Coordinates of N, CA and C and ligand atoms in Angstrom, one line a residue:
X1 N 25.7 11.6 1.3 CA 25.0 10.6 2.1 C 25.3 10.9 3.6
X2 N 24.1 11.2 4.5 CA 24.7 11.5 5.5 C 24.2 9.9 6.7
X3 N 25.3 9.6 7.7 CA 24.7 8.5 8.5 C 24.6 8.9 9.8
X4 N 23.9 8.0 10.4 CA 23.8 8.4 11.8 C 25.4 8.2 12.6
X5 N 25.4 9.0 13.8 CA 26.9 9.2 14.0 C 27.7 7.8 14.8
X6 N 27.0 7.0 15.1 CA 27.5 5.8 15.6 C 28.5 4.6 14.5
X7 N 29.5 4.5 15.1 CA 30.2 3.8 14.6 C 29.8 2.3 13.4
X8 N 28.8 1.6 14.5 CA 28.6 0.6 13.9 C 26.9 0.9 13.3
X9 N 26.4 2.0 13.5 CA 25.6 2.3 12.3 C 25.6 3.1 10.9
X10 N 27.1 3.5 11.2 CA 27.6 3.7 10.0 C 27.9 2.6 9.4
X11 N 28.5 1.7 9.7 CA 29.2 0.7 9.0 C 27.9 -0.3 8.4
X12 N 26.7 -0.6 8.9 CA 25.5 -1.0 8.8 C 25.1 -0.8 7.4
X13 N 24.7 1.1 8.0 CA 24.1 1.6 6.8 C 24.7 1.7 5.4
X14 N 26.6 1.8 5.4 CA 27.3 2.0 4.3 C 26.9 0.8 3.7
X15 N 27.1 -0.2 4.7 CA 27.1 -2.0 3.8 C 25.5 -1.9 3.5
X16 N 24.5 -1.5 3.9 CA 23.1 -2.3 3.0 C 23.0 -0.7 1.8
X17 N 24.0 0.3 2.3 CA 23.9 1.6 0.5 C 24.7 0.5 -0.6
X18 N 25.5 -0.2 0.0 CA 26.4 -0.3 -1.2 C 25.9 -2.0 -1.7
X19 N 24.8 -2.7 -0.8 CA 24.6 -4.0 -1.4 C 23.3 -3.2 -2.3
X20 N 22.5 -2.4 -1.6 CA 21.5 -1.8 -2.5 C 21.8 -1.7 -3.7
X21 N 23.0 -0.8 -4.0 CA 23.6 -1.1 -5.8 C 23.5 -1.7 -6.3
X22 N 24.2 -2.9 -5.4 CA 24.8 -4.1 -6.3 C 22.9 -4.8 -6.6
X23 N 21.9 -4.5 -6.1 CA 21.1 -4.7 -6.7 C 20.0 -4.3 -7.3
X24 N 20.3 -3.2 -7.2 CA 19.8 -2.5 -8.3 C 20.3 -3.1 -9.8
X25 N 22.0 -2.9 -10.0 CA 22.6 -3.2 -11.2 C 21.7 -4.7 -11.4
X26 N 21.5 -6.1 -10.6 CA 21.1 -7.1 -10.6 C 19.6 -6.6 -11.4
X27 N 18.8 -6.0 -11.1 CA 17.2 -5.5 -11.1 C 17.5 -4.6 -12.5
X28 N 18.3 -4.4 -12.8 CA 18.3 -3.6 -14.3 C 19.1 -4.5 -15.2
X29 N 19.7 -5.5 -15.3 CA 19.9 -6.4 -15.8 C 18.9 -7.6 -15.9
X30 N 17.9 -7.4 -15.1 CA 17.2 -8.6 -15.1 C 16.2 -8.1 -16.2
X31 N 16.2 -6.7 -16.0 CA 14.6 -6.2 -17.0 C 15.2 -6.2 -18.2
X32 N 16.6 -6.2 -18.3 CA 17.4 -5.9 -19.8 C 16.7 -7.6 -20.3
X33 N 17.1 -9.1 -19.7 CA 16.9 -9.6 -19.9 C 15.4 -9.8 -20.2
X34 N 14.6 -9.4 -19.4 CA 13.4 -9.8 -19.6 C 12.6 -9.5 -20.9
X35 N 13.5 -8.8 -21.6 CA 12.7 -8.3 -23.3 C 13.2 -9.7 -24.2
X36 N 13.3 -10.6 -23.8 CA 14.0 -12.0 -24.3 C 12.7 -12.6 -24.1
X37 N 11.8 -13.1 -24.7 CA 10.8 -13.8 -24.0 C 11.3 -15.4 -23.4
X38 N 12.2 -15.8 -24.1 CA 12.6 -17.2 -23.6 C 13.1 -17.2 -21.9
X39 N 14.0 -15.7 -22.1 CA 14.2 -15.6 -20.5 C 13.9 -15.0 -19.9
X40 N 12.4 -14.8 -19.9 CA 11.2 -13.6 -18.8 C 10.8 -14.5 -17.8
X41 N 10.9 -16.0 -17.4 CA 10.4 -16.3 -16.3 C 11.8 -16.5 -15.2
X42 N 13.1 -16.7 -16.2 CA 14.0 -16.4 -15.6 C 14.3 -15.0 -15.0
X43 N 14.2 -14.0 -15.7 CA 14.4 -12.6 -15.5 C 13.0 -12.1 -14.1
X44 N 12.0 -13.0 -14.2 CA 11.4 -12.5 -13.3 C 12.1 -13.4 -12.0
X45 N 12.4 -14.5 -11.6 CA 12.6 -15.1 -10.7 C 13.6 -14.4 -10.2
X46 N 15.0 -13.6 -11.0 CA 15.8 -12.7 -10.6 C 15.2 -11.7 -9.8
X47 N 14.2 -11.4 -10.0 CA 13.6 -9.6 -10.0 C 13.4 -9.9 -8.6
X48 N 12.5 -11.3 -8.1 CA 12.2 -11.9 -6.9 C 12.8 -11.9 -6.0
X49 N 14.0 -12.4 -6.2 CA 15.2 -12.6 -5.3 C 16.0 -11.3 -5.0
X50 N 16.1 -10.4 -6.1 CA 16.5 -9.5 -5.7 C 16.0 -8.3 -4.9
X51 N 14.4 -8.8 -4.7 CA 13.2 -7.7 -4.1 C 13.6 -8.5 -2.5
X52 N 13.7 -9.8 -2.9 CA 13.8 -10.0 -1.0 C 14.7 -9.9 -0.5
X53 N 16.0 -9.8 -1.6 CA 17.6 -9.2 -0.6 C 17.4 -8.1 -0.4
X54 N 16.6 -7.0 -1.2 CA 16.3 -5.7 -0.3 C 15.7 -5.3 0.8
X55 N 14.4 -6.5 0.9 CA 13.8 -6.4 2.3 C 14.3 -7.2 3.2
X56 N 15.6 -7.7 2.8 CA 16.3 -8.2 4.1 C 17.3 -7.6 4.6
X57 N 18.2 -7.1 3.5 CA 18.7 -5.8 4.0 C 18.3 -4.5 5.1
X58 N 17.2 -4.1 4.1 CA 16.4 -3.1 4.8 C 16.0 -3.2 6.2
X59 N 15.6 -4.7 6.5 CA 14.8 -4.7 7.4 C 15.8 -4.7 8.5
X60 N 17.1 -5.1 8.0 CA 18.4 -5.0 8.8 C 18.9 -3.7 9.4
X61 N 19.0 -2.9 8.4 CA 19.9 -1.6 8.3 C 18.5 -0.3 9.0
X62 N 17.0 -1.0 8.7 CA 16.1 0.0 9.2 C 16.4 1.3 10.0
X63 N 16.8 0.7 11.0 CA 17.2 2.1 11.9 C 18.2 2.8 11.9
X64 N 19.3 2.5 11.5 CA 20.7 3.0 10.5 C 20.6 3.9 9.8
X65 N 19.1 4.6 8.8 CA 18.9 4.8 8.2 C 19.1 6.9 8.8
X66 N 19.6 7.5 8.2 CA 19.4 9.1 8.3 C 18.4 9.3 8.0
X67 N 17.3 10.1 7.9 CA 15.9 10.7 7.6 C 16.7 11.5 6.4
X68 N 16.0 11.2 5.0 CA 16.1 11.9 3.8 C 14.9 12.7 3.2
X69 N 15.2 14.2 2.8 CA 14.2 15.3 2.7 C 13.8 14.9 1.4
X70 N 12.3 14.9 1.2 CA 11.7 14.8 0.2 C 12.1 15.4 -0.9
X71 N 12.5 16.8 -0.5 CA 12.5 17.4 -1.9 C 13.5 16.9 -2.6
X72 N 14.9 16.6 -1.5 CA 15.9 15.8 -2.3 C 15.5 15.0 -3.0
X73 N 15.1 13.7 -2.9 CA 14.9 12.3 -3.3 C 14.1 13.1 -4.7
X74 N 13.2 13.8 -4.8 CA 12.3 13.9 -6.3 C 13.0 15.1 -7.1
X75 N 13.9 15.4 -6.2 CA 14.7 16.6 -7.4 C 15.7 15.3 -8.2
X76 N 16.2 14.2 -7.1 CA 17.0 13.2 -8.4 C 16.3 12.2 -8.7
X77 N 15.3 11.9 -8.6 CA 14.4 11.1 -9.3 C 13.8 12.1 -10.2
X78 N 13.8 13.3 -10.4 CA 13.2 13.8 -11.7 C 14.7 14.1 -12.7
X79 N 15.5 14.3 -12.4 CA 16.8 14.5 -12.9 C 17.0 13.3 -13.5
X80 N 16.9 11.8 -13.2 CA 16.8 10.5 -13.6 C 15.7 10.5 -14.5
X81 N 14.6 10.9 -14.6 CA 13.7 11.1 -15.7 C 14.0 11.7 -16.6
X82 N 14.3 13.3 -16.5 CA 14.9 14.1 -17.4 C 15.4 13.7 -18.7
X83 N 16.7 13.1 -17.5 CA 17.8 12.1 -18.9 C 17.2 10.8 -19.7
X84 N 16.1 10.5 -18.8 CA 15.4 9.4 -20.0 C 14.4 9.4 -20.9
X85 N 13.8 10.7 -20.6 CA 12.3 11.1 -21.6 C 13.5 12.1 -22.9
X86 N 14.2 12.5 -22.3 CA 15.5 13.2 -23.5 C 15.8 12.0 -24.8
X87 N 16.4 10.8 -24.0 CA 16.7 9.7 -24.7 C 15.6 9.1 -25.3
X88 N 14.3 9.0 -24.7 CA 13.3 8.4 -25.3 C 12.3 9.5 -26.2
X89 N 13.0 10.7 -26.5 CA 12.7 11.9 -28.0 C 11.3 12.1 -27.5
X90 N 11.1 12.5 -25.9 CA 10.0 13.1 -25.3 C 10.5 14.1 -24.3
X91 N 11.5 15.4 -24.5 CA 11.6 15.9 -23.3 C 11.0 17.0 -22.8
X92 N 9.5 16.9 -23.5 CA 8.8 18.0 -23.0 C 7.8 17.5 -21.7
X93 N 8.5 16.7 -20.6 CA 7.7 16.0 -19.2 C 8.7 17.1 -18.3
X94 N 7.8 17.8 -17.7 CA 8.1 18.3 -16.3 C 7.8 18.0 -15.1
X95 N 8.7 18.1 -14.4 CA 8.2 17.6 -13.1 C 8.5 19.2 -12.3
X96 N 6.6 19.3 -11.7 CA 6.7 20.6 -10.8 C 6.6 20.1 -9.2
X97 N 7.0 20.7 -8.9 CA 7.3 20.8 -6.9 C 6.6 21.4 -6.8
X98 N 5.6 20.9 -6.0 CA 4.4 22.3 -5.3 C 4.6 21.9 -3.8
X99 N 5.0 21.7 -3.1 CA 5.3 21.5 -2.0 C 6.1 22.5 -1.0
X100 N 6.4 22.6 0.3 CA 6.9 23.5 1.0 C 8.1 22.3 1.4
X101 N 9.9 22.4 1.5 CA 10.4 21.0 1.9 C 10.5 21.5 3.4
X102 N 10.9 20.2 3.6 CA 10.6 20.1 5.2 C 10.0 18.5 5.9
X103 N 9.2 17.8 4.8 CA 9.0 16.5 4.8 C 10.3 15.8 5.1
X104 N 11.0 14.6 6.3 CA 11.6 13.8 6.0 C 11.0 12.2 5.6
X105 N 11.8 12.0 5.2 CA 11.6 10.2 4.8 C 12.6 9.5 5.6
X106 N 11.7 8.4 6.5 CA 12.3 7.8 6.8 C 12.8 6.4 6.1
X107 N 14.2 6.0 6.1 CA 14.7 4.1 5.2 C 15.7 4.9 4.4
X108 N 16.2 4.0 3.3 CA 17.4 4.2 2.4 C 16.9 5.0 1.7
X109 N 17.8 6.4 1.1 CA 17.4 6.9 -0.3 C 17.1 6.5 -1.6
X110 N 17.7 5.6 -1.4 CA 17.8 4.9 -2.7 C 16.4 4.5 -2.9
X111 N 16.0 3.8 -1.7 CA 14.7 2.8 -2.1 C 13.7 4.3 -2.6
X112 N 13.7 5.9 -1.7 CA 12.6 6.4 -1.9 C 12.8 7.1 -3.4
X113 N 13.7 6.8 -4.1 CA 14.4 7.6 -5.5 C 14.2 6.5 -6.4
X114 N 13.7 5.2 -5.7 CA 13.1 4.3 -6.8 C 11.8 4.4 -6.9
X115 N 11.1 4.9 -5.8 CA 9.9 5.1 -5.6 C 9.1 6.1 -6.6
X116 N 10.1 6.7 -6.6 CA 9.5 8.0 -7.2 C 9.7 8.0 -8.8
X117 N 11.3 7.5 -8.8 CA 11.8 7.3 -10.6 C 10.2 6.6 -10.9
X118 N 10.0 5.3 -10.4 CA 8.9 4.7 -11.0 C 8.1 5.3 -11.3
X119 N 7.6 5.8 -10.5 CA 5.9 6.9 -10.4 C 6.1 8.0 -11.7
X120 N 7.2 8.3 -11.6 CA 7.4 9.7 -12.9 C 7.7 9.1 -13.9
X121 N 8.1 8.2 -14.6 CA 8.9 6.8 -15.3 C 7.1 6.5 -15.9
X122 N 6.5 6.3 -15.0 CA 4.9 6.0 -15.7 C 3.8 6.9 -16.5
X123 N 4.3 8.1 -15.2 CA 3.8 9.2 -15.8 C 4.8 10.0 -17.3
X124 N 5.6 9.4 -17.3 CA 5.9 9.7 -18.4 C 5.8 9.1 -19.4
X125 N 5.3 7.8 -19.7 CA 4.9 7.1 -21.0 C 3.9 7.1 -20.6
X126 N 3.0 7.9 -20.2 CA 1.7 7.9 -20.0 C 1.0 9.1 -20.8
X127 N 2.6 9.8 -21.1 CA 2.2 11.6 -21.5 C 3.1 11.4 -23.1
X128 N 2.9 10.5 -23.9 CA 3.5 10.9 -25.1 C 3.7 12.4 -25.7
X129 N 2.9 13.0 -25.5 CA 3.3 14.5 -25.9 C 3.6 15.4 -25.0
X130 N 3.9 14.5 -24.0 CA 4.7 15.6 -22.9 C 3.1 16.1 -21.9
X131 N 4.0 16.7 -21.1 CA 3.1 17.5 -19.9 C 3.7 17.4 -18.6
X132 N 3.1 18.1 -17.5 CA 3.3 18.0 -16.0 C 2.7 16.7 -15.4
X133 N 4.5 16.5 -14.5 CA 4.1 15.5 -13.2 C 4.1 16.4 -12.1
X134 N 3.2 16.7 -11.3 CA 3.4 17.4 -9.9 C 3.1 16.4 -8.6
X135 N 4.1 17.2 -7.7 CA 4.2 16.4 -6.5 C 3.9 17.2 -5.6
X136 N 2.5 16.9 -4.4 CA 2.3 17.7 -3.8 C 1.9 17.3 -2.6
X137 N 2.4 18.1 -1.4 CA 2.1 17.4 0.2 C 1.0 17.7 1.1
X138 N 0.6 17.1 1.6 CA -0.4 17.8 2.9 C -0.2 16.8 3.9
X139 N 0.1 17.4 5.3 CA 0.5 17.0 6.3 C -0.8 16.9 7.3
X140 N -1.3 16.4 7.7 CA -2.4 16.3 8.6 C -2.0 15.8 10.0
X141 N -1.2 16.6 10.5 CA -0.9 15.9 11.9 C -0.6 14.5 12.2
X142 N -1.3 13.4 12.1 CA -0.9 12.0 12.2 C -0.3 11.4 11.0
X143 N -0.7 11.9 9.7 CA -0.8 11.6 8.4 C -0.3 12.3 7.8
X144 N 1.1 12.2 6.8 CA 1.6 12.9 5.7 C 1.0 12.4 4.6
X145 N 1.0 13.1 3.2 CA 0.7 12.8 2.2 C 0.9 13.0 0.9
X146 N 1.6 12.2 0.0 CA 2.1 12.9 -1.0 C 1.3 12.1 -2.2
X147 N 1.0 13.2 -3.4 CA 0.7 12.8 -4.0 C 1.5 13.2 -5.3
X148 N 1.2 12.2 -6.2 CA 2.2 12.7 -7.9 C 1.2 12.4 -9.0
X149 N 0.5 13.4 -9.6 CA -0.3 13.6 -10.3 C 0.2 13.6 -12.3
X150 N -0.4 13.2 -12.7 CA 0.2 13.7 -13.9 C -1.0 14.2 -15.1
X151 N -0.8 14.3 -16.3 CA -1.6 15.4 -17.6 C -1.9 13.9 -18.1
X152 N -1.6 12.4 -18.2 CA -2.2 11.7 -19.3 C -3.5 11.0 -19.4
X153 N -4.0 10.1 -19.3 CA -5.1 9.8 -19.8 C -6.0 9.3 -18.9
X154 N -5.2 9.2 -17.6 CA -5.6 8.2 -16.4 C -5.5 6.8 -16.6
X155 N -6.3 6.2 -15.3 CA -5.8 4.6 -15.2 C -8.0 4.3 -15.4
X156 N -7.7 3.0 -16.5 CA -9.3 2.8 -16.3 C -9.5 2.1 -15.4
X157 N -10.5 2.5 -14.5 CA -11.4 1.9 -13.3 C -10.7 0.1 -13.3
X158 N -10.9 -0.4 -14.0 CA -11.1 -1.7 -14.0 C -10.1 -2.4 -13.7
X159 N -9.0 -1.7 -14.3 CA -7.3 -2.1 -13.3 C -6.9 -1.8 -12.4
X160 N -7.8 -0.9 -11.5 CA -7.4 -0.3 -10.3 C -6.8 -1.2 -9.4
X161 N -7.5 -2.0 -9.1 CA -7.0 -3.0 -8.1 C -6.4 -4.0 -8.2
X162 N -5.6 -4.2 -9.7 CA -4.6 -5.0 -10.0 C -3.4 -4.5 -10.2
X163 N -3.3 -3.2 -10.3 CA -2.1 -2.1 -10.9 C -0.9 -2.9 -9.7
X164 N -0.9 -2.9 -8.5 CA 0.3 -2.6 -7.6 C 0.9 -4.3 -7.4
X165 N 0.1 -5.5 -8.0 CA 0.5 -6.9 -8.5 C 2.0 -6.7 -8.9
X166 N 2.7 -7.7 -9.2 CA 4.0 -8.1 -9.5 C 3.1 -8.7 -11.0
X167 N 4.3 -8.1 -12.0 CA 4.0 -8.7 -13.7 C 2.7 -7.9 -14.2
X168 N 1.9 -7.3 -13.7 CA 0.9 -6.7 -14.0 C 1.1 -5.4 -14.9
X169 N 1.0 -5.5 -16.4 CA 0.7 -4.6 -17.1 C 0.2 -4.9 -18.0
X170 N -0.2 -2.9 -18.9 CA -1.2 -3.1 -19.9 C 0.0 -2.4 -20.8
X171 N 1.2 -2.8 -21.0 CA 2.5 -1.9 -22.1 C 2.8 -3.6 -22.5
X172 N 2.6 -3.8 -23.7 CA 3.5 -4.7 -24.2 C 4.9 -4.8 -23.9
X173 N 5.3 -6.0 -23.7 CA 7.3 -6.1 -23.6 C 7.1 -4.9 -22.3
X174 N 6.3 -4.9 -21.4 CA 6.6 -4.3 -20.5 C 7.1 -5.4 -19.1
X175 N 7.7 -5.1 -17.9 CA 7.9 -5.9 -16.6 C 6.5 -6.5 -16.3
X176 N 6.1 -4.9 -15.7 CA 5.3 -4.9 -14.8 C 5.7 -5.0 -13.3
X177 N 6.3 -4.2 -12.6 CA 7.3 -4.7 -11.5 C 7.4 -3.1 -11.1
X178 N 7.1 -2.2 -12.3 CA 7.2 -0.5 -11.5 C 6.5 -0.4 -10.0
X179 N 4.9 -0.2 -10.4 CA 4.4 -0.1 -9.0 C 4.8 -1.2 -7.7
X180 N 4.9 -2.0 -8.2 CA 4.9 -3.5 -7.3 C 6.2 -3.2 -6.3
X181 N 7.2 -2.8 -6.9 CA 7.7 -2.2 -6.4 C 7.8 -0.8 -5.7
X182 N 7.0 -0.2 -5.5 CA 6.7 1.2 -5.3 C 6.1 0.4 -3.8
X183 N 5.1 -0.1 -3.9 CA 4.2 -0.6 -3.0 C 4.9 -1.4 -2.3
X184 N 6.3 -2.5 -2.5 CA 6.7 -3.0 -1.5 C 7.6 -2.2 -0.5
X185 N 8.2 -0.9 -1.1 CA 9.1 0.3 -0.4 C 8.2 0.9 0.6
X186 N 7.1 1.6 -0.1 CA 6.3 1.8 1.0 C 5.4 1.3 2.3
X187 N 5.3 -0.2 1.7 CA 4.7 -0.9 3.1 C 5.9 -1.3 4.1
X188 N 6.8 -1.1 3.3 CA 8.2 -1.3 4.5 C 8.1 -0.1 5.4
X189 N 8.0 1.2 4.7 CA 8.6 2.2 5.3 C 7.0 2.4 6.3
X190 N 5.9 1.6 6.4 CA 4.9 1.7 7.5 C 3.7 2.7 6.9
X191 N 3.9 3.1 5.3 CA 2.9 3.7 4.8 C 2.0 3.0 3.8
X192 N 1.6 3.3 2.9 CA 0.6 2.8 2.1 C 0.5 3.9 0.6
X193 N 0.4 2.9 -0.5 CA 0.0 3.7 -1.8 C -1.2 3.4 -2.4
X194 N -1.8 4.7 -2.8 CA -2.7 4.3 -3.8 C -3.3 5.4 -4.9
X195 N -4.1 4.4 -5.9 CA -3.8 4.8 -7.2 C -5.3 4.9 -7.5
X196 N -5.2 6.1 -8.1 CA -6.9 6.8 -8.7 C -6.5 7.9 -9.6
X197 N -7.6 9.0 -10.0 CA -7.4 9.7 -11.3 C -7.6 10.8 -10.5
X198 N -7.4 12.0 -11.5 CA -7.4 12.8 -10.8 C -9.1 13.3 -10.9
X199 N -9.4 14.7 -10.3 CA -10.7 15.0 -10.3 C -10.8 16.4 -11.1
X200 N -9.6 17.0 -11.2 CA -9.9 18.4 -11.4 C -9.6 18.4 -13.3
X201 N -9.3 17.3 -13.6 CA -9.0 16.9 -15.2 C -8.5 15.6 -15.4
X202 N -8.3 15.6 -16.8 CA -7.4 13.8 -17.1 C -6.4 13.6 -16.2
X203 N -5.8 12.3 -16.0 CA -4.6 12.2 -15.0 C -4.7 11.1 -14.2
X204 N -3.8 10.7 -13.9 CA -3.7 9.7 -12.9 C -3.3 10.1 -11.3
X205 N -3.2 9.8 -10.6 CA -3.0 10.7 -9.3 C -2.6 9.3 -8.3
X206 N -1.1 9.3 -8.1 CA -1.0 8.5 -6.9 C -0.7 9.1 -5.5
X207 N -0.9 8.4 -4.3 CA -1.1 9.1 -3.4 C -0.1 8.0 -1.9
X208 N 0.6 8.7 -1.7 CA 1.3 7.7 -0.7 C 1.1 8.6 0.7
X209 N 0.7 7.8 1.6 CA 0.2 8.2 3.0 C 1.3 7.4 4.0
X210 N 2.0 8.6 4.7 CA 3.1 7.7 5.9 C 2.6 8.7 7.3
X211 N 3.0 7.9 7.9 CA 2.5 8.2 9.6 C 3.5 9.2 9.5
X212 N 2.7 10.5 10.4 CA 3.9 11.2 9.9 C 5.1 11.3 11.2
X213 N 5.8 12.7 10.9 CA 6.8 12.2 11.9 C 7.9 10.8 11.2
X214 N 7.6 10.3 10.7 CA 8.3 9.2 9.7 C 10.0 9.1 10.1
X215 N 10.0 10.3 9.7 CA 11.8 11.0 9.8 C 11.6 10.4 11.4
Ligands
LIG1 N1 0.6 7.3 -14.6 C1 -0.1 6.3 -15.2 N2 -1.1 6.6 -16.1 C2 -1.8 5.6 -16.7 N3 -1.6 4.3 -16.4 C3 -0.6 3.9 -15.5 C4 0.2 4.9 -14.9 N4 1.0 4.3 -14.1 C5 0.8 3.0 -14.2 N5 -0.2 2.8 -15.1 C6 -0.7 1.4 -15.5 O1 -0.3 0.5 -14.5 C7 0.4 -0.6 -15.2 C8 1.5 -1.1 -14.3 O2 2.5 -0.2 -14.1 P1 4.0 -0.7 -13.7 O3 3.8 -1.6 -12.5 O4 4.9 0.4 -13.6 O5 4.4 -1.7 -14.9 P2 4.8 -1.3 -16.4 O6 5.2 0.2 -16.4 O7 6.0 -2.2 -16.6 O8 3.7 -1.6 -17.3 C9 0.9 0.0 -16.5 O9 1.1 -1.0 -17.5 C10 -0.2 1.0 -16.8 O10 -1.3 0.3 -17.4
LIG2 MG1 6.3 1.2 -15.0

C-alpha cells in the first residue's frame, strides 16, 4: 500500500484502509446472514449502514488516497475470483487483460477490488460452463473507459434499468447489493456505470466511464 507522503495523510488514509476492513468483514457477515430469511431485513439494514460508513469514510480520507493502477486492482480481483469459481467446481472462468497498464484510479483500493470482484463474481455465475471475462480500456482524452465483458447469456432488456437498485435480483437466495454497490464506488469516485450486452456475440458488457486524469 503505498500513501501519500504527508504525515497526517498517512495516518488518515491508514485509518479509513483499516476501518474499510473492519467493514467489509461487517458486509460479509451480513450476506452470510442474509441466507436466513427471518434475518434478511436485518441483514439488509446492516448492509446500509455499513454502505454509509464507507461513504463517510471515503468522503473523509478522499484525497489521502494514492492513485492505484488498474491493472493492479483486476489482477487481485481476478485472483479473488479464481479462488472462488475453484471452490464453487467452475474453474474454467478466465479473466483476460486486454488493456495497455498505465490507467490510474483514483479513492481506496479496496473500494476499486470490490468493484471489480463484483463485476467478475457476476460474470461468473453468469458462465456456468465457464468462459472469458475481459477487461478492456479506451481513453478518449476527457474520458476513460473500462469495460468487462463476459461469454454468458447477457442481461434481458427489461432489467436494464433496475439492475444497479439495492436488493434487486433475478438469483434466488441472492442479496442483490453486487451492482448497487459497484455503482455507489463509482459515483463517488465522479464516474458513472453502465450495463448492456455486448454486440459482437452473447454477453453482458459493463462499462464504467471516469473523467480521466482520475489518478
Ligand atoms: N454478467 C451478468 N450477466 C447476466 N446477468 C447479470 C450479470 N451481472 C448481473 N446480472 C443481473 O443483475 C442482477 C443483479 O446483480 P447483483 O446486483 O450483483 O445482485 P446478485 O448477484 O446478488 O443477484 C443479477 O441477479 C442478474 O440478474
Ligand atoms: Mg452479484
Amino acid at each position: 500500500m503505498m500513501w501519500r507522503t504527508s504525515e497526517r495523510g498517512r495516518d488518515v488514509a491508514g485509518l479509513a484502509h483499516d476501518l474499510n476492513n473492519v467493514f467489509e468483514t461487517i458486509a460479509e457477515a451480513a450476506e452470510l446472514l442474509s441466507d436466513e430469511a427471518c434475518a434478511a431485513p436485518l441483514a439488509a439494514a446492516i448492509s446500509r449502514s455499513v454502505e454509509r460508513g464507507r461513504r463517510l469514510v471515503d468522503g473523509f480520507a478522499d484525497e489521502h488516497y494514492a492513485p492505484v493502477d488498474l491493472a493492479i486492482v483486476v489482477e487481485r480481483a481476478a485472483d479473488f475470483v479464481r479462488d472462488l469459481t475453484v471452490l464453487m467446481g467452475r474453474p474454467n472462468v478466465s479473466v483476460l487483460r486486454e488493456f495497455e497498464p498505465g490507467l490510474k484510479l483514483k479513492g481506496p483500493d479496496s473500494e476499486w477490488e470490490r468493484v471489480f470482484m463484483n463485476l467478475f463474481l457476476n460474470a461468473a455465475q453468469a458462465m456456468p460452463g465457464g468462459g472469458n471475462i475481459t477487461v478492456r480500456v479506451s481513453d478518449h482524452g476527457e474520458k476513460a473507459e473500462i469495460r468487462v465483458a463476459d461469454e454468458g447469456p447477457g442481461i434481458p432488456p427489461e432489467i436494464l434499468d433496475r439492475l444497479f437498485q439495492a436488493n434487486f435480483s433475478t438469483r434466488s437466495n441472492q442479496f442483490g447489493l453486487g451492482l448497487h454497490i459497484v455503482d455507489t464506488i463509482v459515483r463517488g469516485q465522479g464516474g458513472e456505470v453502465r450495463a448492456g450486452n455486448r454486440s459482437d456475440r452473447s454477453g453482458a458488457e459493463f462499462r464504467i466511464s471516469l473523467p480521466s486524469g482520475a489518478g
